[in-house]
Every structure is written in C-alpha cells, then in structure tokens.
Short mmCIF file of C-alpha atoms in Angstrom, two decimals:
data_model
loop_
_atom_site.label_atom_id
_atom_site.label_comp_id
_atom_site.label_asym_id
_atom_site.label_seq_id
_atom_site.Cartn_x
_atom_site.Cartn_y
_atom_site.Cartn_z
CA UNK A 95 13.58 -12.10 -17.50
CA UNK A 96 12.09 -13.61 -20.62
CA UNK A 97 8.35 -13.87 -19.28
CA UNK A 98 6.38 -15.50 -22.13
CA UNK A 99 2.49 -14.46 -22.62
CA UNK A 100 1.65 -17.94 -21.50
CA UNK A 101 3.35 -17.18 -18.29
CA UNK A 102 1.58 -13.83 -17.94
CA UNK A 103 -1.81 -15.28 -18.95
CA UNK A 104 -1.47 -17.93 -16.37
CA UNK A 105 -0.39 -15.67 -13.36
CA UNK A 106 -3.59 -13.19 -14.14
CA UNK A 107 -5.84 -16.08 -14.18
CA UNK A 108 -4.62 -17.57 -11.00
CA UNK A 109 -4.43 -14.03 -9.25
CA UNK A 110 -7.94 -12.97 -10.41
CA UNK A 111 -9.35 -16.33 -9.21
CA UNK A 112 -7.84 -15.79 -5.51
CA UNK A 113 -9.33 -12.29 -5.69
CA UNK A 114 -12.80 -13.78 -6.98
CA UNK A 115 -12.83 -16.20 -4.04
CA UNK A 116 -12.20 -13.28 -1.40
CA UNK A 117 -15.10 -11.28 -3.27
CA UNK A 118 -17.66 -14.20 -3.19
CA UNK A 119 -16.82 -14.71 0.74
CA UNK A 120 -17.74 -11.00 1.45
CA UNK A 121 -20.69 -10.94 -0.94
CA UNK A 122 -22.06 -14.02 0.52
CA UNK A 123 -21.79 -12.88 4.19
CA UNK A 124 -20.46 -9.64 4.90
CA UNK A 125 -19.04 -9.68 8.64
CA UNK A 126 -16.28 -8.35 11.00
CA UNK A 127 -13.73 -11.52 10.98
CA UNK A 128 -12.51 -12.97 13.88
CA UNK A 129 -8.77 -12.83 15.01
CA UNK A 130 -8.56 -16.43 13.98
CA UNK A 131 -10.28 -16.05 10.61
CA UNK A 132 -8.01 -12.84 9.91
CA UNK A 133 -4.64 -14.90 11.08
CA UNK A 134 -5.42 -17.63 8.79
CA UNK A 135 -6.01 -15.42 5.68
CA UNK A 136 -2.99 -13.44 6.43
CA UNK A 137 -0.99 -16.63 6.84
CA UNK A 138 -2.41 -17.84 3.60
CA UNK A 139 -1.40 -15.01 1.69
CA UNK A 140 2.11 -14.35 3.31
CA UNK A 141 2.62 -18.16 2.45
CA UNK A 142 1.42 -17.84 -1.27
CA UNK A 143 3.83 -14.77 -1.86
CA UNK A 144 6.80 -16.95 -0.08
CA UNK A 145 5.87 -19.66 -2.25
CA UNK A 146 5.72 -17.74 -5.59
CA UNK A 147 9.21 -16.27 -4.53
CA UNK A 148 10.48 -19.97 -4.00
CA UNK A 149 9.09 -20.71 -7.57
CA UNK A 150 10.88 -17.80 -9.06
CA UNK A 151 14.31 -18.83 -7.67
CA UNK A 152 14.03 -22.19 -8.88
CA UNK A 153 12.76 -21.01 -12.38
CA UNK A 154 14.52 -17.64 -12.88
CA UNK A 155 17.28 -17.77 -10.30
CA UNK A 156 18.07 -16.07 -7.01
CA UNK A 157 18.54 -12.55 -8.30
CA UNK A 158 14.86 -12.68 -9.78
CA UNK A 159 13.51 -14.21 -6.32
CA UNK A 160 15.70 -11.55 -4.42
CA UNK A 161 14.03 -8.65 -6.35
CA UNK A 162 10.37 -10.20 -5.70
CA UNK A 163 10.84 -10.67 -2.08
CA UNK A 164 12.48 -7.13 -1.63
CA UNK A 165 9.92 -5.63 -3.69
CA UNK A 166 7.06 -7.38 -2.11
CA UNK A 167 8.25 -6.45 1.21
CA UNK A 168 8.60 -2.63 0.54
CA UNK A 169 5.07 -2.49 -1.09
CA UNK A 170 3.63 -4.55 1.89
CA UNK A 171 5.07 -2.10 4.24
CA UNK A 172 3.49 0.78 2.23
CA UNK A 173 0.20 -1.03 2.00
CA UNK A 174 0.34 -1.42 6.08
CA UNK A 175 0.81 2.34 5.96
CA UNK A 176 -2.35 2.75 3.73
CA UNK A 177 -4.01 1.13 6.76
CA UNK A 178 -3.77 4.06 8.81
CA UNK A 179 -5.54 6.35 6.46
CA UNK A 180 -8.43 3.69 5.82
CA UNK A 181 -8.87 3.70 9.71
CA UNK A 182 -9.32 7.23 9.68
CA UNK A 183 -11.47 7.10 6.58
CA UNK A 184 -14.04 4.40 8.49
CA UNK A 185 -14.02 6.41 11.63
CA UNK A 186 -14.83 9.88 9.94
CA UNK A 187 -17.65 8.29 7.91
CA UNK A 188 -18.69 6.06 10.79
CA UNK A 189 -18.78 2.62 8.37
CA UNK A 190 -20.31 -0.16 10.56
CA UNK A 191 -17.53 -2.62 11.35
CA UNK A 192 -19.63 -5.49 9.44
CA UNK A 193 -19.49 -3.54 6.32
CA UNK A 194 -15.85 -2.43 6.37
CA UNK A 195 -14.56 -5.73 4.68
CA UNK A 196 -16.56 -4.64 1.46
CA UNK A 197 -15.06 -1.31 1.47
CA UNK A 198 -11.76 -2.74 1.96
CA UNK A 199 -12.10 -5.23 -0.68
CA UNK A 200 -13.15 -2.71 -3.24
CA UNK A 201 -10.36 -0.25 -2.09
CA UNK A 202 -8.01 -2.99 -2.84
CA UNK A 203 -9.46 -3.81 -6.23
CA UNK A 204 -9.27 0.14 -7.15
CA UNK A 205 -5.67 0.19 -6.07
CA UNK A 206 -4.73 -3.01 -8.28
CA UNK A 207 -6.34 -1.34 -11.20
CA UNK A 208 -4.60 1.96 -10.51
CA UNK A 209 -1.18 0.36 -10.05
CA UNK A 210 -1.67 -1.84 -12.75
CA UNK A 211 -1.77 1.40 -14.99
CA UNK A 212 1.00 3.08 -13.30
CA UNK A 213 3.06 -0.10 -13.78
CA UNK A 214 2.45 -0.09 -17.66
CA UNK A 215 3.37 3.60 -17.89
CA UNK A 216 6.49 3.35 -15.83
CA UNK A 217 7.69 0.54 -17.74
CA UNK A 218 6.93 2.34 -21.00
CA UNK A 219 8.72 5.39 -19.66
CA UNK A 220 11.90 3.48 -18.43
CA UNK A 221 12.19 1.59 -21.76
CA UNK A 222 12.36 4.80 -23.79
CA UNK A 223 13.88 7.24 -21.21
CA UNK A 224 16.52 6.05 -18.65
CA UNK A 225 16.69 9.74 -17.14
CA UNK A 226 13.10 8.91 -15.50
CA UNK A 227 15.11 7.44 -12.77
CA UNK A 228 16.24 10.77 -11.86
CA UNK A 229 12.47 11.94 -11.50
CA UNK A 230 11.68 8.79 -9.53
CA UNK A 231 14.48 9.31 -7.20
CA UNK A 232 13.92 12.82 -6.47
CA UNK A 233 10.13 12.07 -5.94
CA UNK A 234 10.85 9.28 -3.41
CA UNK A 235 13.40 11.45 -1.56
CA UNK A 236 10.84 14.45 -1.60
CA UNK A 237 8.23 11.75 -0.23
CA UNK A 238 10.40 10.58 2.31
CA UNK A 239 11.16 14.13 3.80
CA UNK A 240 7.52 15.13 3.87
CA UNK A 241 6.51 11.50 5.48
CA UNK A 242 9.20 11.79 8.32
CA UNK A 243 8.03 15.51 8.90
CA UNK A 244 4.59 14.72 9.14
CA UNK A 245 4.63 11.43 11.05
CA UNK A 246 1.37 9.13 11.22
CA UNK A 247 -1.69 11.12 9.94
CA UNK A 248 -4.46 11.23 12.80
CA UNK A 249 -8.29 11.87 12.28
CA UNK A 250 -8.00 15.60 13.24
CA UNK A 251 -5.50 16.19 10.24
CA UNK A 252 -7.67 14.38 7.63
CA UNK A 253 -9.25 16.80 5.38
CA UNK A 254 -11.83 15.74 2.53
CA UNK A 255 -10.29 16.32 -1.00
CA UNK A 256 -12.21 18.46 -3.72
CA UNK A 257 -13.92 15.34 -5.36
CA UNK A 258 -15.23 14.30 -1.62
CA UNK A 259 -16.58 17.80 -0.84
CA UNK A 260 -18.28 18.09 -4.61
CA UNK A 261 -20.02 14.40 -4.03
CA UNK A 262 -21.34 15.64 -0.81
CA UNK A 263 -22.71 18.93 -2.36
CA UNK A 264 -23.95 17.65 -5.61
CA UNK A 265 -25.36 14.11 -5.02
CA UNK A 266 -28.38 13.31 -3.09
CA UNK A 267 -26.97 11.14 -0.23
CA UNK A 268 -29.26 9.26 2.34
CA UNK A 269 -28.61 9.61 6.13
CA UNK A 270 -27.78 6.06 6.82
CA UNK A 271 -26.04 3.11 5.41
CA UNK A 272 -28.33 0.34 4.02
CA UNK A 273 -26.47 -3.00 4.08
CA UNK A 274 -23.47 -1.74 2.42
CA UNK A 275 -25.43 -0.69 -0.62
CA UNK A 276 -24.36 2.20 -2.69
CA UNK A 277 -28.14 3.29 -3.31
CA UNK A 278 -31.28 3.07 -1.16
CA UNK A 279 -34.77 4.13 -1.48
CA UNK A 280 -35.95 6.60 1.05
CA UNK A 281 -39.53 8.29 1.14
CA UNK A 282 -39.85 6.98 -2.32
CA UNK A 283 -36.72 8.47 -3.90
CA UNK A 284 -33.69 6.63 -4.83
CA UNK A 285 -30.41 7.96 -2.91
CA UNK A 286 -26.79 7.44 -2.99
CA UNK A 287 -25.70 6.05 0.71
CA UNK A 288 -22.67 7.41 2.60
CA UNK A 289 -20.76 4.24 1.35
CA UNK A 290 -20.49 6.00 -1.99
CA UNK A 291 -18.60 8.76 -0.39
CA UNK A 292 -16.46 6.31 1.27
CA UNK A 293 -15.81 4.53 -1.71
CA UNK A 294 -14.59 8.01 -3.40
CA UNK A 295 -12.46 8.38 -0.34
CA UNK A 296 -10.67 5.18 -0.57
CA UNK A 297 -10.15 5.71 -4.29
CA UNK A 298 -8.54 8.92 -4.27
CA UNK A 299 -6.43 7.68 -1.31
CA UNK A 300 -5.48 4.73 -3.55
CA UNK A 301 -4.24 6.95 -6.22
CA UNK A 302 -2.25 8.99 -3.98
CA UNK A 303 -0.47 5.90 -2.39
CA UNK A 304 -0.04 4.44 -5.87
CA UNK A 305 1.86 7.54 -6.86
CA UNK A 306 4.49 6.60 -3.82
CA UNK A 307 4.58 2.82 -4.43
CA UNK A 308 5.31 2.56 -8.18
CA UNK A 309 8.65 4.54 -8.11
CA UNK A 310 9.64 2.63 -4.96
CA UNK A 311 9.19 -0.87 -6.72
CA UNK A 312 10.76 0.26 -9.96
CA UNK A 313 13.92 1.67 -7.73
CA UNK A 314 14.37 -2.15 -6.82
CA UNK A 315 13.38 -4.07 -10.15
CA UNK A 316 12.58 -2.89 -13.85
CA UNK A 317 11.00 -6.32 -14.52
CA UNK A 318 7.33 -5.47 -15.21
CA UNK A 319 6.51 -8.87 -14.27
CA UNK A 320 8.20 -9.03 -10.66
CA UNK A 321 6.90 -5.32 -10.16
CA UNK A 322 2.99 -6.24 -11.01
CA UNK A 323 3.36 -9.48 -8.99
CA UNK A 324 5.16 -7.80 -6.05
CA UNK A 325 2.32 -5.21 -5.98
CA UNK A 326 -0.41 -8.06 -6.19
CA UNK A 327 0.90 -9.99 -3.41
CA UNK A 328 1.41 -7.14 -1.32
CA UNK A 329 -2.13 -6.05 -1.66
CA UNK A 330 -3.58 -9.27 -0.80
CA UNK A 331 -4.62 -10.01 2.60
CA UNK A 332 -4.65 -6.45 3.56
CA UNK A 333 -8.29 -6.56 4.32
CA UNK A 334 -7.71 -9.39 6.97
CA UNK A 335 -4.49 -7.59 8.18
CA UNK A 336 -6.57 -4.39 8.76
CA UNK A 337 -8.99 -6.55 11.38
CA UNK A 338 -5.79 -8.60 12.81
CA UNK A 339 -3.89 -5.49 13.47
CA UNK A 340 -6.90 -3.72 15.15
CA UNK A 341 -5.54 -1.36 17.69
CA UNK A 342 -2.00 -2.33 17.13
CA UNK A 343 -1.87 0.23 14.13
CA UNK A 344 -2.07 2.99 16.73
CA UNK A 345 0.97 1.60 18.43
CA UNK A 346 3.12 1.65 15.34
CA UNK A 347 4.05 5.02 15.87
CA UNK A 348 7.49 5.13 14.44
CA UNK A 349 6.48 3.28 11.17
CA UNK A 350 6.10 6.53 9.16
CA UNK A 351 9.66 7.36 9.88
CA UNK A 352 10.93 3.84 9.22
CA UNK A 353 9.16 4.07 5.71
CA UNK A 354 10.66 7.48 5.06
CA UNK A 355 14.17 6.00 5.79
CA UNK A 356 13.08 3.13 3.26
CA UNK A 357 11.86 5.44 0.68
CA UNK A 358 14.80 7.67 0.93
CA UNK A 359 17.28 5.01 0.58
CA UNK A 360 15.32 3.62 -2.57
CA UNK A 361 15.34 7.17 -4.04
CA UNK A 362 19.02 7.77 -3.47
CA UNK A 363 19.56 4.38 -5.04
CA UNK A 364 17.61 5.44 -8.06
CA UNK A 365 19.61 8.52 -8.43
CA UNK A 366 22.95 6.68 -8.26
CA UNK A 367 21.98 3.89 -10.77
CA UNK A 368 20.86 6.85 -13.06
CA UNK A 369 24.14 8.49 -12.55
CA UNK A 370 25.83 5.16 -13.21
CA UNK A 371 24.24 4.86 -16.53
CA UNK A 372 23.90 8.68 -17.43
CA UNK A 373 23.44 9.84 -20.78
CA UNK A 374 22.13 13.49 -20.12
CA UNK A 375 24.53 15.89 -22.00
CA UNK A 376 24.63 18.53 -19.11
CA UNK A 377 25.55 15.82 -16.51
CA UNK A 378 29.17 14.76 -16.78
CA UNK A 379 29.29 15.73 -20.52
CA UNK A 380 26.59 12.97 -20.99
CA UNK A 381 29.13 10.11 -19.90
CA UNK A 382 28.42 7.51 -17.05
CA UNK A 383 29.45 8.74 -13.55
CA UNK A 384 32.30 6.21 -12.75
CA UNK A 385 31.94 6.73 -8.90
CA UNK A 386 28.10 6.14 -8.73
CA UNK A 387 27.53 2.43 -7.53
CA UNK A 388 24.72 -0.03 -8.20
CA UNK A 389 23.58 -1.05 -5.06
CA UNK A 390 23.16 -4.77 -4.87
CA UNK A 391 19.76 -6.39 -4.29
CA UNK A 392 21.00 -8.18 -1.03
CA UNK A 393 21.94 -4.95 0.53
CA UNK A 394 18.57 -3.38 -0.13
CA UNK A 395 16.98 -6.21 1.44
CA UNK A 396 18.84 -5.99 4.45
CA UNK A 397 18.56 -2.21 4.85
CA UNK A 398 14.69 -2.50 4.35
CA UNK A 399 14.12 -5.55 6.74
CA UNK A 400 16.47 -3.76 9.35
CA UNK A 401 14.94 -0.64 9.10
CA UNK A 402 11.43 -1.69 9.21
CA UNK A 403 12.28 -4.05 12.24
CA UNK A 404 13.81 -1.32 14.20
CA UNK A 405 10.99 0.98 13.60
CA UNK A 406 8.31 -1.71 14.75
CA UNK A 407 10.47 -2.89 17.58
CA UNK A 408 10.78 0.82 18.85
CA UNK A 409 6.95 1.55 18.27
CA UNK A 410 6.09 -1.28 20.45
CA UNK A 411 8.91 -0.44 23.35
CA UNK A 412 7.66 3.13 23.34
CA UNK A 413 3.74 2.39 23.35
CA UNK A 414 4.34 -0.14 26.13
CA UNK A 415 6.29 2.51 28.27
CA UNK A 416 3.61 4.95 27.59
CA UNK A 417 0.97 2.54 28.84
CA UNK A 418 2.76 1.62 31.89
CA UNK A 419 3.11 5.24 32.65
CA UNK A 420 -0.23 6.08 32.11
CA UNK A 421 -1.47 3.12 34.61
CA UNK A 422 1.11 4.36 37.06
CA UNK A 423 -0.29 7.89 36.95
CA UNK A 424 -4.01 6.53 37.35
CA UNK A 425 -3.09 4.70 40.55
CA UNK A 426 -1.82 7.43 42.20
#
C-alpha cells in the first residue's frame, strides 16, 4: 500500500476525535454504563471497523481489506483476553464500579501509545532485517504454549510486579478512593489515592500484552497503516465491552486455548514466510526454502474465525452444563 501523509494525518485526526468524545463522556459523568448503553457503543465501534474495512476494499482492494479484517479480529480477541486481567486488577484493588470506566479508558490510551511505539519499532526492524520474522514467530509459538498451559488467569494467581510493590512502599497512599482522583488531601497532607497503583498495574499489563499483540499482527500484514488501524479499532469500545460482557467473561473458559491456537498458527505462519524469503547464510545456504508456503490471508481469516468460534461455543456449552449440574446438586 502507498499511503500518503495526508491519509495518515486524516486517519489520526479522525481516530483521535473519536477517543476525545469517549474521554469527554467519562470526564463529564463517571458512571457504570447500562447494558443498553454498552451495547450501543460496542455496536457503533464494530460498525466503524467494518465500514473502515469496506472503505479499504473500495480504495485499495480485497487484499488490503482482508488483511485489516484478519488483523482487527485477532487483536480484538487478544483485547478481550486483556479484560480477564483487568477484571482481576479491579477486584484486587477494590475499584468502585462507577470509577472503573476511567481506569479502563486510561488503560486503553496507554495501550495505544505503547502499541504505537512497538509498531514503529517493528516496522523499522522488518524493513531492514527480514530475519526478524524468525524471532517473532518463535516468540508467538512460545507465548502460545505458555497460554495453553496456564489457561485463564484468576485472582489467586495474580501477583504484583516489582513496580507496583515499590509504589506501595515508596509513595504516600491514602486509604480510600476520592472520586477517581489520583491525589487527595487527608489530615492536611496531599496523598496519592489507590487509583495511582491501579493505573500502574493497568499500564504494566498493557505493556506485557503489547509484546504479544504486535508480533501477532505483523504475522498477518506488514503494512504499518493496517497494523496501526487494526490495533486502534480493536481497542475502541473495549471499555464498553468490559461492562457488556460482565459475568460472561467467567464463562469463556476455553478462550485462552483458542487464542493459544491462533497465536501458534500465526507463529508458524511467520516462520514459514521467513523460510520462504530466507537470506540467512546458516539456513539452506542462504537460499530460499522452496517447500515453505506463503499462507494466504483468506485461509488465515478462516482459521482464526473458526478457532475462536469453536472456543467460544465450547466455553458456553461447558459453563451451561456446569450450572445445570450445580442446580441439580443443590436440589438434592
């Protein structure tokens, strides 16, 4: 794709405007959104992504649109997995429901900034060193194996990282929250509220997830414009999705296994593409590996949709059976 500076600028302005509107809504009235409000916002953001992909189809062809949709779906799925950790953090620090919107929005903004930096770095590396795909692929396969072994995280498994523990010890922290503010006055002293610790926890979590998501999207497309927009659209509406799904997150027990398959698939895809374009002298004498195929984008899209669909359906069936069994046992 040959994306002009004007198109980049227009896209950045439009996406920033959407985020600002979201920010102003929260800043004006922090609250816990209703199911109806959350549903409308999620539908709006998903609709925007679908329209954007349709625009790409008309202006840049089916290949660009297919890469965007596949990348967006992958990143959106990984973003839903982020919500499991957000739920644990909110519960661990006892964040009141009406303040959780602000935490989520700041977390999303931090994720955008971090992913933007990783996208720029990744694009620069790929343009200079094609062998980076070997590293990306190996990292995704390693991440997939770990994700399959660990499954979904729970509150008992959550451990505070070094930065959080240091902040608790070194900073003067108040006992309670004060209208989602980062600082408050207590006994004539200015103190940080627990909200600051929550922000640090969310920010460090975003950093970890960005390390997974960026290699994944580069395994689908190497176009920086598509990588960036797929990530932005995947993060939009995540705040409302958090409240919309609510308890449903606990029922998606097989989502991590589905994501592990997706990440493993993309990792293998990256390694195969690196072999097909190989120029490392210690692999096949520096020549391309003829048997290594380029996996088409349509096949990637089918694998991702199929895997996530099966994982979601299996999760809901399993949780429904477990609930019926619990009800049956309770009646005995």
